[in-house]
Coordinates of C-alpha atoms and ligand atoms in Angstrom, one line a residue:
X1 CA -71.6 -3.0 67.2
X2 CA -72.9 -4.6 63.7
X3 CA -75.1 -1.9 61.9
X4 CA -78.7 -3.1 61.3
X5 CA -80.2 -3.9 58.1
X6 CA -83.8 -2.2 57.0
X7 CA -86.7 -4.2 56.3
X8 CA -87.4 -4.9 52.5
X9 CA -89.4 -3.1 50.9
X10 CA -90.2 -1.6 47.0
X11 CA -92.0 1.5 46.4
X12 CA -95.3 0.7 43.9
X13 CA -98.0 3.6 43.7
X14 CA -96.7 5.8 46.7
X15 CA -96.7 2.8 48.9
X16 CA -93.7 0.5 50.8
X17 CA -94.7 -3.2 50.2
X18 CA -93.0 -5.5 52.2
X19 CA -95.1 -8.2 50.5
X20 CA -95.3 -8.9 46.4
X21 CA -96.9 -11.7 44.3
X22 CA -93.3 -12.4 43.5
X23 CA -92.3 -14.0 46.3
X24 CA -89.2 -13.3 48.3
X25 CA -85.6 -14.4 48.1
X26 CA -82.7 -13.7 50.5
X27 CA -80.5 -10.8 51.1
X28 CA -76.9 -12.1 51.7
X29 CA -73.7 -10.1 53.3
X30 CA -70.9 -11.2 50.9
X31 CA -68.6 -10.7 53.8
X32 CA -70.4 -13.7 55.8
X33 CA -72.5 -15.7 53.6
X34 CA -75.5 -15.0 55.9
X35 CA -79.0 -13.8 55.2
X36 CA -79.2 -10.4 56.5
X37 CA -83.4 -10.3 55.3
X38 CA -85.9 -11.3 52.9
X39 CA -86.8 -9.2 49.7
X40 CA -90.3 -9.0 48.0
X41 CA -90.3 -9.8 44.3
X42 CA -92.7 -7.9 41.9
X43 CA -95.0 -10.0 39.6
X44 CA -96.7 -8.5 36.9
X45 CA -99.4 -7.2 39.1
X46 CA -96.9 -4.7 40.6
X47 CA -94.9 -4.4 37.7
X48 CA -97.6 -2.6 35.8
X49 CA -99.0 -0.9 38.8
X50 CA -95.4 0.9 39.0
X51 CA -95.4 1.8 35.2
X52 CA -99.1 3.3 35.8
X53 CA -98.0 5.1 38.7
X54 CA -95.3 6.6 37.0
X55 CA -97.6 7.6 34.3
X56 CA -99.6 9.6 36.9
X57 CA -96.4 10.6 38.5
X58 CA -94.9 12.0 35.3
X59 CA -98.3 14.5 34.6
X60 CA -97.5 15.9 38.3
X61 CA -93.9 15.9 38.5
X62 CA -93.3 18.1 34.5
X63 CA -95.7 20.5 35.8
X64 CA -93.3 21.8 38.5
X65 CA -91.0 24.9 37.5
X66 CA -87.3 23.7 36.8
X67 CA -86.9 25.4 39.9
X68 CA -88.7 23.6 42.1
X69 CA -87.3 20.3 40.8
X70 CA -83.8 22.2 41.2
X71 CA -84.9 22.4 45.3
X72 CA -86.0 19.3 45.0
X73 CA -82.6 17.6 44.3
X74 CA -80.8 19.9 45.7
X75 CA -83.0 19.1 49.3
X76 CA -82.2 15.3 48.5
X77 CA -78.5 16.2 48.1
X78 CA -78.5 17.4 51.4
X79 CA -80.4 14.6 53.1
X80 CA -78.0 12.1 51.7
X81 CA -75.2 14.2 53.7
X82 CA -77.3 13.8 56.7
X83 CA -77.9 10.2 56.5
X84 CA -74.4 9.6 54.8
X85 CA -72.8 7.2 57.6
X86 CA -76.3 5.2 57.6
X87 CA -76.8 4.6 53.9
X88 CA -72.8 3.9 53.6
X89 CA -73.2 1.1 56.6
X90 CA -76.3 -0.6 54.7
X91 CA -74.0 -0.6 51.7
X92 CA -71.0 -2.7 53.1
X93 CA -73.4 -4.9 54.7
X94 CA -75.1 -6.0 51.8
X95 CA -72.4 -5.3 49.1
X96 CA -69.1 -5.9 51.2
X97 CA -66.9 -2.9 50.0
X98 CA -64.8 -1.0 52.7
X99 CA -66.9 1.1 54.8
X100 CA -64.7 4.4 54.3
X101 CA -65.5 3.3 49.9
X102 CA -69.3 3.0 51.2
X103 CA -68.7 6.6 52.8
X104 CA -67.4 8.0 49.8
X105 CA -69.9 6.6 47.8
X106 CA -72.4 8.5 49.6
X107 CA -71.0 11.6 49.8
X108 CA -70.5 11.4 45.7
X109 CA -73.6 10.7 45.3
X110 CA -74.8 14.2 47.2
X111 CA -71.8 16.3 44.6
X112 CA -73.8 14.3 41.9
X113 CA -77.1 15.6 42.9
X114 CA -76.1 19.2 43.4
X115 CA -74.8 19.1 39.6
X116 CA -77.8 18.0 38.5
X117 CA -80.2 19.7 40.5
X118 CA -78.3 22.9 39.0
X119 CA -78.7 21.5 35.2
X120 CA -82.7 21.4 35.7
X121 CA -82.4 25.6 35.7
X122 CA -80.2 25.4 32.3
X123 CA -82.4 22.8 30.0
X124 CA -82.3 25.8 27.7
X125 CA -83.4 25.4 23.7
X126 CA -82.7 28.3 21.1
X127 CA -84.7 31.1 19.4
X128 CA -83.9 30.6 15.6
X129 CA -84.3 33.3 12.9
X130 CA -86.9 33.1 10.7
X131 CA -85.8 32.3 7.1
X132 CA -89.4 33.3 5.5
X133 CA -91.5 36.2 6.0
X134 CA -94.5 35.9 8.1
X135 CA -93.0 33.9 11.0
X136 CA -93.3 35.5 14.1
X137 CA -90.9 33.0 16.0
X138 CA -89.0 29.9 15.6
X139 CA -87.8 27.9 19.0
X140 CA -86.2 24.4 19.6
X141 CA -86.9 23.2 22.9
X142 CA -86.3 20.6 25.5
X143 CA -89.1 18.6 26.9
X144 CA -89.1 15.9 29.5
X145 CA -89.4 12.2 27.6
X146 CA -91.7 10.5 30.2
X147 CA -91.3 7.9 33.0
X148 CA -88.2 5.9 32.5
X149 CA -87.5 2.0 33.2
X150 CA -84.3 2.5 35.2
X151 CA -81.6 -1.0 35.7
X152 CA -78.8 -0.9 38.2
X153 CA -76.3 -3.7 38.5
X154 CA -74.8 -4.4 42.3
X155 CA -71.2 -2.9 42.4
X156 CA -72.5 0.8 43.3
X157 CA -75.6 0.2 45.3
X158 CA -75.4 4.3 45.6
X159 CA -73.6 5.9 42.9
X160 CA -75.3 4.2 39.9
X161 CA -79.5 4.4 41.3
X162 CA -78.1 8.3 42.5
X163 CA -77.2 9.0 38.8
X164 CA -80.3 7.9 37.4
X165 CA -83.0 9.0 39.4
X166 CA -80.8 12.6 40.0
X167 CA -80.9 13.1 36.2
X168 CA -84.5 11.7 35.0
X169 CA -86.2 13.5 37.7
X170 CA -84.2 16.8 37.7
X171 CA -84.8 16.8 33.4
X172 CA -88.7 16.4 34.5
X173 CA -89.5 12.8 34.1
X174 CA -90.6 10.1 36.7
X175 CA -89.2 6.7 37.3
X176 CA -89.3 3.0 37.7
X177 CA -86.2 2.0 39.3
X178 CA -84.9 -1.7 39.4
X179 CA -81.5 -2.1 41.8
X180 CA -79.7 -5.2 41.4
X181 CA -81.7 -7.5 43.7
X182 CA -78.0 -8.5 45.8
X183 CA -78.7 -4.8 47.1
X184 CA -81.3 -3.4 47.2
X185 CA -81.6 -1.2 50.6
X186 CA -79.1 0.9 49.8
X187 CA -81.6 2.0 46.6
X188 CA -84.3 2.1 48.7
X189 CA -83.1 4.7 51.9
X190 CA -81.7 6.6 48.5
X191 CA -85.3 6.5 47.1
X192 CA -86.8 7.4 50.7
X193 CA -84.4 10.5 50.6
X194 CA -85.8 11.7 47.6
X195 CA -89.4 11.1 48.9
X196 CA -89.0 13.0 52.0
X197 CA -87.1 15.6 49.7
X198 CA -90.8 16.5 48.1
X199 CA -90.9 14.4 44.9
X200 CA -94.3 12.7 44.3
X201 CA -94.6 9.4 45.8
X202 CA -96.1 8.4 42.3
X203 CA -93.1 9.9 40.4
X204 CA -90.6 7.4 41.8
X205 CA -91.2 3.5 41.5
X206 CA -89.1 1.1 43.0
X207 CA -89.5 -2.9 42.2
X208 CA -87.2 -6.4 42.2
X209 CA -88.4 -9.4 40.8
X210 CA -86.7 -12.0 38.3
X211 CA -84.7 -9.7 36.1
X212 CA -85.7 -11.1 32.7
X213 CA -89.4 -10.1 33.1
X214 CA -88.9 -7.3 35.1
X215 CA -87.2 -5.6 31.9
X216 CA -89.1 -7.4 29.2
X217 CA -92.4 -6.3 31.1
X218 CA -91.6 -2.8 32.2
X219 CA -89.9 -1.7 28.5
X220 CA -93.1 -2.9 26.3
X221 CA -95.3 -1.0 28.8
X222 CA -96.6 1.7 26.4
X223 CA -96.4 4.1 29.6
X224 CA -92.4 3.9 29.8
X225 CA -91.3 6.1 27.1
X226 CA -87.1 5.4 28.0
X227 CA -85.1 2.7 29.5
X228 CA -81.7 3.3 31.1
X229 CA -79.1 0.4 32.2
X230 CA -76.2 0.4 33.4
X231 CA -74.9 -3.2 33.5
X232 CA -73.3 -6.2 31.6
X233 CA -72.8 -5.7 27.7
X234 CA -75.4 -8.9 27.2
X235 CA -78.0 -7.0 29.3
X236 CA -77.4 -3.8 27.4
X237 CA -77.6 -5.8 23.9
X238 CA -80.7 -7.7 25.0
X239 CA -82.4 -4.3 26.6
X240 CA -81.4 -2.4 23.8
X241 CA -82.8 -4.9 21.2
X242 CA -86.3 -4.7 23.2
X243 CA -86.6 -0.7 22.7
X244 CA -85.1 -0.7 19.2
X245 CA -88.2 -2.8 18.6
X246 CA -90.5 -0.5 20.3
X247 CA -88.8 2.6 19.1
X248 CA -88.3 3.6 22.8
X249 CA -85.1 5.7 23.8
X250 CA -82.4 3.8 25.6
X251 CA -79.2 4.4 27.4
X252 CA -76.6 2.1 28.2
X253 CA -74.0 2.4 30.5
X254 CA -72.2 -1.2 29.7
X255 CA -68.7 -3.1 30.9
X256 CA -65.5 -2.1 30.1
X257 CA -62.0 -4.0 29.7
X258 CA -59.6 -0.5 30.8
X259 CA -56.1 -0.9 29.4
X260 CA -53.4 1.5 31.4
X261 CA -50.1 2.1 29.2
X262 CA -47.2 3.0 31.2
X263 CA -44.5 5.3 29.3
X264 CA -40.9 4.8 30.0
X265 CA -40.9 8.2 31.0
X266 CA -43.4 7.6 34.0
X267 CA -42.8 8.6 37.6
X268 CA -43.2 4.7 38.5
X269 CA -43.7 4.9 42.1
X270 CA -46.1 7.6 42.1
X271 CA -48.1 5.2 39.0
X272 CA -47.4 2.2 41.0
X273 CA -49.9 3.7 44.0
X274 CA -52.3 5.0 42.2
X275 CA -52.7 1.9 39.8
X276 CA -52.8 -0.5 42.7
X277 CA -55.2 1.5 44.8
X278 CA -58.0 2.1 41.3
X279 CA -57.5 -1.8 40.6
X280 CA -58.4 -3.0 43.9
X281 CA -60.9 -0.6 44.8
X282 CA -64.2 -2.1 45.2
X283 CA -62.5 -5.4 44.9
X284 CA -62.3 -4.7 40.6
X285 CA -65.7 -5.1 40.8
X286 CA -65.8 -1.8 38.5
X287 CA -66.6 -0.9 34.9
X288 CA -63.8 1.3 34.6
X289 CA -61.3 -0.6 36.3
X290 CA -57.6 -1.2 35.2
X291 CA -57.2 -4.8 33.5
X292 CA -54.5 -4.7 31.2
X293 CA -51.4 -2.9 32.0
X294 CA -49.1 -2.4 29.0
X295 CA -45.9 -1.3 30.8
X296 CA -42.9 -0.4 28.8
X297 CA -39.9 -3.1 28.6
X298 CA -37.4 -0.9 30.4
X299 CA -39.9 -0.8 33.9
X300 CA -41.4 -3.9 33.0
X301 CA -39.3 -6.3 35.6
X302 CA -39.5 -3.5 38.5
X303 CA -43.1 -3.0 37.8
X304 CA -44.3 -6.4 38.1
X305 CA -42.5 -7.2 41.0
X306 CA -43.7 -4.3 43.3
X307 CA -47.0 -4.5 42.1
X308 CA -47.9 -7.6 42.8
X309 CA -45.7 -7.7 45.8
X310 CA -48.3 -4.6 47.0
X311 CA -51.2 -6.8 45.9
X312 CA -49.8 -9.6 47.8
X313 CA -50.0 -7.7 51.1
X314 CA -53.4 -6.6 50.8
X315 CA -55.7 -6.6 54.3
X316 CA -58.9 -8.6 52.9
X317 CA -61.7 -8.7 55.5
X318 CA -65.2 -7.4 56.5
X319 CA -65.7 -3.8 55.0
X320 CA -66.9 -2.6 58.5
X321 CA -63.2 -3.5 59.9
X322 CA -61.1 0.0 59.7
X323 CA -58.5 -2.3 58.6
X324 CA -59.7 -3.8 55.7
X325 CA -58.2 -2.9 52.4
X326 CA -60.1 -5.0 50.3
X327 CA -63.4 -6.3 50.8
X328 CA -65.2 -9.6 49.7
X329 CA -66.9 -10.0 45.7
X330 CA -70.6 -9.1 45.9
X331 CA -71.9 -12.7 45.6
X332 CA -70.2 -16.2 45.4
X333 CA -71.2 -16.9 41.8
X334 CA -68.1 -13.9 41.0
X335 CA -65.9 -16.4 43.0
X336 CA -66.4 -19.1 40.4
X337 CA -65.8 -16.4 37.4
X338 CA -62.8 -15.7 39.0
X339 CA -61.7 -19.0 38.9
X340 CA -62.4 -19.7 35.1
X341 CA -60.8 -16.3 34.2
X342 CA -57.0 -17.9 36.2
X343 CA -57.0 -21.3 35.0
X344 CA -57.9 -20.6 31.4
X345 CA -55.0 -17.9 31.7
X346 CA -52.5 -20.4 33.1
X347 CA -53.9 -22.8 30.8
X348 CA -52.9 -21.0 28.0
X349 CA -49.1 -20.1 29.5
X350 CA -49.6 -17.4 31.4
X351 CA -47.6 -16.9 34.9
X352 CA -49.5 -15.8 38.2
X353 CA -47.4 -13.6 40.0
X354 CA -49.8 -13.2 43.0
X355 CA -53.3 -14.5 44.3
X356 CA -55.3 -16.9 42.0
X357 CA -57.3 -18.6 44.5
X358 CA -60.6 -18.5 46.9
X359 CA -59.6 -17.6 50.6
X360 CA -61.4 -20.3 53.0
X361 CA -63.9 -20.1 54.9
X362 CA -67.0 -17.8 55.3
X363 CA -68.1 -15.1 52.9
X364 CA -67.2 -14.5 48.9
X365 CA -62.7 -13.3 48.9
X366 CA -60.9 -13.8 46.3
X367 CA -57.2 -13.0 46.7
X368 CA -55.7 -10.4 44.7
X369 CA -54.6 -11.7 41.6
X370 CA -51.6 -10.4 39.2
X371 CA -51.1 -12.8 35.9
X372 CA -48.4 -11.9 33.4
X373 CA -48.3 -12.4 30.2
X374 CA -51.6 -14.0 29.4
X375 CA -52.1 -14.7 25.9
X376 CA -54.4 -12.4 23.5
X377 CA -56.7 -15.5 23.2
X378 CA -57.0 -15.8 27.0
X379 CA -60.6 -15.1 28.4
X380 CA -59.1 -12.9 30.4
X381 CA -58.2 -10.7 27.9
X382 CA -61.2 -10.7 26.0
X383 CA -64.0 -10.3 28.7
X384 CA -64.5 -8.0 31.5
X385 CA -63.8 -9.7 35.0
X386 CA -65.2 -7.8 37.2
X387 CA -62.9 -8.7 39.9
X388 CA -59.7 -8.5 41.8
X389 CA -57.2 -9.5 38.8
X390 CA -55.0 -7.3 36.8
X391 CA -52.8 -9.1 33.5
X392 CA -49.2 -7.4 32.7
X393 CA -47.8 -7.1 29.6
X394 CA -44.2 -5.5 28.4
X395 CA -44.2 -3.4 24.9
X396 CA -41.4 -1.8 23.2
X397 CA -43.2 1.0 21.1
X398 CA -46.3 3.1 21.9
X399 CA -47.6 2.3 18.6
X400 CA -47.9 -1.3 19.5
X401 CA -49.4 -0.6 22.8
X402 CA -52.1 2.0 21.5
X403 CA -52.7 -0.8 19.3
X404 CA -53.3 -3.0 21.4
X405 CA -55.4 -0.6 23.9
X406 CA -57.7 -0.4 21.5
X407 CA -57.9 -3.9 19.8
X408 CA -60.9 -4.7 22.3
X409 CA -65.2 -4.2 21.2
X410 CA -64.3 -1.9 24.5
X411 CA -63.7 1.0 25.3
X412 CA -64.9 2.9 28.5
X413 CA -62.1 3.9 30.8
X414 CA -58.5 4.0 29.7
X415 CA -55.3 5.4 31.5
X416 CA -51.7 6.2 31.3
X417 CA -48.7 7.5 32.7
X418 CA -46.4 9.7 31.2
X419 CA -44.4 13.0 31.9
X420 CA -44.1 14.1 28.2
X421 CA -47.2 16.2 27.1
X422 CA -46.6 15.6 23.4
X423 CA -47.1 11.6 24.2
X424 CA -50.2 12.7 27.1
X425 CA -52.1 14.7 23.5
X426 CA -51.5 11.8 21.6
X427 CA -52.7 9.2 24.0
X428 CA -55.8 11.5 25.2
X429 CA -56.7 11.4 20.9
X430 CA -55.8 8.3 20.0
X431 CA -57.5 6.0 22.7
X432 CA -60.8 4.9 21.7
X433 CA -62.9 5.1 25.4
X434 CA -65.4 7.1 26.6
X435 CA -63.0 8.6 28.9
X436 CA -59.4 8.7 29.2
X437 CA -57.0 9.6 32.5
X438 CA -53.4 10.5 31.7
X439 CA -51.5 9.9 35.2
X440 CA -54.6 9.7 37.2
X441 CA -57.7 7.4 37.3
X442 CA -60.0 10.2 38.9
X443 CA -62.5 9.8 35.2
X444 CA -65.8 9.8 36.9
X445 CA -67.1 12.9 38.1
X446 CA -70.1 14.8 38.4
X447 CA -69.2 17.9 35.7
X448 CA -67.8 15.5 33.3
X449 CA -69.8 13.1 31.1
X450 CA -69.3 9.7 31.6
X451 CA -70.0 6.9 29.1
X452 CA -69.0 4.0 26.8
X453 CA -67.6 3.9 23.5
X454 CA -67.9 0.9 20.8
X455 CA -69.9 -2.0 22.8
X456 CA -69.0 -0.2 26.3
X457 CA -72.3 1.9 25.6
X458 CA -74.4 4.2 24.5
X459 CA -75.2 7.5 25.8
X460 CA -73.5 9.4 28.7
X461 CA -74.7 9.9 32.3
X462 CA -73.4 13.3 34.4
X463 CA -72.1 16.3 33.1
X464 CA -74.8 18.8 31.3
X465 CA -75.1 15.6 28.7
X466 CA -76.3 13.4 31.1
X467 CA -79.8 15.1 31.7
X468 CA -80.4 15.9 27.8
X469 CA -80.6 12.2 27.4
X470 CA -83.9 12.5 29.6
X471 CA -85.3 14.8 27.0
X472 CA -86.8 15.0 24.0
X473 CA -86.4 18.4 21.2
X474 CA -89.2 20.1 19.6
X475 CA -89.5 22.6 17.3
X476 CA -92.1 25.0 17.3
X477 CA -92.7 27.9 15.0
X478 CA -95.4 30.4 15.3
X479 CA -96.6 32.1 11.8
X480 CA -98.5 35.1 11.7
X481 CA -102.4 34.5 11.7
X482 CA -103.9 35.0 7.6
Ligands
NAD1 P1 -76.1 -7.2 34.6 O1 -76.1 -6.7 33.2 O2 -76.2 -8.7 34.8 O3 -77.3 -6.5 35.4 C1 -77.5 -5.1 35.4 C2 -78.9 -4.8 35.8 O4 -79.8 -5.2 34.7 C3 -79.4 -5.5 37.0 O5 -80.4 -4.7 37.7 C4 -80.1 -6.7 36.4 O6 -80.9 -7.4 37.3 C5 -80.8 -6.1 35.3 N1 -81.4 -6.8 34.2 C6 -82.4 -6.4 33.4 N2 -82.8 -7.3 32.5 C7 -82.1 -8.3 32.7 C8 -82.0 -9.6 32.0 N3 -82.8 -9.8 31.0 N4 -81.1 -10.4 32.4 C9 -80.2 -10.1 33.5 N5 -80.3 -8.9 34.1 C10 -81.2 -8.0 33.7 O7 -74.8 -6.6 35.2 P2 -74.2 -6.9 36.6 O8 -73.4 -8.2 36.6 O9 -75.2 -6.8 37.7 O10 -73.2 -5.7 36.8 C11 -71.9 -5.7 36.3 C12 -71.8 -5.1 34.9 O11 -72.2 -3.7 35.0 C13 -70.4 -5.1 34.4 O12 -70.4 -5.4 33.0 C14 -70.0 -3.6 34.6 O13 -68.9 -3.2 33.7 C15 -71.2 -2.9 34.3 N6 -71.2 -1.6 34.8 C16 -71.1 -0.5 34.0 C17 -71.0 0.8 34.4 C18 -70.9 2.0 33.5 O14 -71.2 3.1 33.9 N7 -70.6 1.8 32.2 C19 -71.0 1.0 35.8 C20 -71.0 -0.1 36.7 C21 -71.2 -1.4 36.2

């Protein structure tokens, strides 16, 4: 039986509108093409009421010990295990990814939460020795920064809204949270969790509307203090340019272009797995995904015939199928990206080894695509594309490939293989990303920060450093009354 889709709503003041002066637009299921339901669009009148609620929201929601916000979270943790299977099968409906991906999602999302419910007991600051006599105490300390403007894109309906609203309201502040309008339900049962958790209805905001004002209105709004995107590097250029104006704190967690740099010393079959399975996951529709794969000359041949024999042999189909391997893109304009990226490519000389093409019929697939040799001026080597297509290269020295790893304004996630530690220390130092995996892709988890280097980003999100970017420091010292 088909799993049903909510009602749309966003969360203004406390309340559930399923009506906004926006108007509406569709919901679609990438795996059909149909309309699964109609979403209310904020207009300005909602847009401000959200950033006025949050205001009120924020006075309420700093008050509360660290350790009630610790129950808080840790309470919405547990509801998200409890409703894991229902959020994950709203997820594949509206964003197409297999359902045991959705699943996993979920239940990351809860690990995510417990971390950071934990890190709202350990905001700690310092006591400082006077330097001067007649000071009776010097501290720094940690303050919550106010309500935040909060942007998801579509590709982790979950994971990304999870992170966000996990850290700004464990650190103390309230929110305004605006999920990619392709999926939005999944954002809102994750919103409801934390509502029937105990938050204040005022301290969490949820809205949709037309993107560009949405932002633009929400980050001059002298009530929101920080805004926090994760999304495109254009978005995070153009939201960061709006609170560099304003002087407002930003965070952005941007796209990435991952090169992986296979060692002639690599245990192929075991790399061969695990690079196929992290490229194709979420059908590349992921900011740290593989792209480039720098493979050394003496594997090269082997290499790029299994792998895009494996690619080839993919199960595509509806993400609720147990079968499916890989699921459709999230929306049809990807389809037509995907496109551009393969003919420039073979424009420009490169070979296609595998895929390249639309599949027919309903909903937004894209075969799994393996180009070799594309040229350094290809578009596909240049921008992020988001999607189901990985580019092989051969390289004689490591130099060269290092090199080359880096030669992108990227640099997010970035992988190897190797069995020699001496080369793993001098790829983990010399690869400019936010984080690097040597023989494993696992570089997103809840202990560990995770952010962008160069144009990939500002900021981190997880890890202890992800909630002292919802925080501002102040120093206080106490002198002895004349
Ligand atoms: P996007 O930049 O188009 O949109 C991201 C969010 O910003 C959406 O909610 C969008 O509606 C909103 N937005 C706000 N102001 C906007 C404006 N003026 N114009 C357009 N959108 C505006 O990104 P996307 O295509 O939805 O998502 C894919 C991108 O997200 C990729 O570049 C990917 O690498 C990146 N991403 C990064 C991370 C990370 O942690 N670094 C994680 C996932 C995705």
């Amino acid at each position: 039986m088909t799993p049903s889709y909510p009602q749309l709503a966003l969360h203004v003041a406390g309340q559930w509108l399923h009506r906004a002066s926006g108007g509406e637009r569709p919901v679609l299921n990438p795996a059909t093409g149909a309309v699964l339901a109609m979403l209310p669009l904020a207009g300005p009148a909602e847009l401000n009421a959200a950033a006025e609620a949050a205001e009120r929201g924020f006075k309420l929601w700093r008050e509360r010990l660290a350790q009630d916000r610790y129950a808080i979270v840790r309470r919405t943790a547990e509801l998200l295990r409890e409703r894991t299977r229902a959020i994950a099968e709203v997820l594949t409906l509206e964003q197409g990814k297999p359902l045991s991906e959705s699943l996993r999602e979920v239940g990351l999302c809860a690990d995510i939460l417990d971390f950071q419910a934990e890190e709202a007991k350990r905001l700690y600051g310092r006591i400082v020795p006077p330097r001067v006599a007649g000071i009776l105490s010097q501290s720094v300390i940690r303050q919550p920064i106010g309500p935040v403007a909060a942007f998801t894109p579509w590709n982790f309906p979950a994971n990304l809204p999870s992170r966000k609203l996990g850290s700004a309201l464990a650190a103390g502040c309230s929110v305004v949270i605006k999920p990619a309008e392709e999926t939005p339900a999944t954002c809102m049962l994750i919103v409801q969790a934390f509502l029937d958790a105990g938050v204040p209805p005022e301290a969490i905001n949820m809205v949709c509307g037309d993107p560009a004002q949405v932002s633009e209105l929400l980050i001059a709004h002298p009530a929101i203090k920080k805004a926090s995107l994760t999304g495109s590097v254009a978005v995070g250029k153009l939201l960061g340019r709006q609170c560099a104006e304003r002087v407002k704190r930003f965070t952005g967690e941007l796209g990435g272009h991952a090169p992986v740099i296979v060692c002639p010393d690599a245990d192929l079959p075991f790399a061969l797995k695990n690079s196929l399975a992290a490229k194709f996951r979420n059908a590349g529709q992921v900011c740290a995904s593989p792209i480039r794969f720098y493979v050394h000359r003496s594997l090269y041949a082997d290499w790029a015939e299994r792998f895009s024999a494996a690619a080839r042999a993919l199960r595509l189909g509806s993400g609720l199928d147990p079968a499916t391997q890989m699921g459709p893109l999230s929306h049809a304009r990807r389809l037509d990206d995907m496109e551009r990226f393969v003919s420039d490519a073979l424009d420009q000389g490169s070979e296609l080894l595998c895929g390249g093409h639309r599949v027919p019929g309903p909903g937004f697939f894209f075969e799994p695509t393996v180009l070799a040799n594309a040229p350094d001026t290809a578009l596909v080597q240049q921008q992020e594309p988001f999607g189901p297509i990985a580019v092989l290269q051969p390289y004689d020295e490591l130099d060269e490939a290092i090199a080359r790893a880096n030669a992108l304004p990227y640099g997010l996630g970035a992988y190897a293989f190797t069995r020699d530690l001496h080369t793993a220390h001098r790829l983990g130092q010399e690869i400019e990303a936010g984080m690097v995996g040597i023989n494993h892709f696992g570089v997103s988890q809840p202990e560990m920060p995770f952010g962008g280097w160069k144009e990939s980003g500002i900021g981190q999100e997880m890890g202890p450093e992800g909630l002292l970017h919802y925080t501002e420091i102040k120093t206080i010292t106490v002198g002895v009354p004349a």
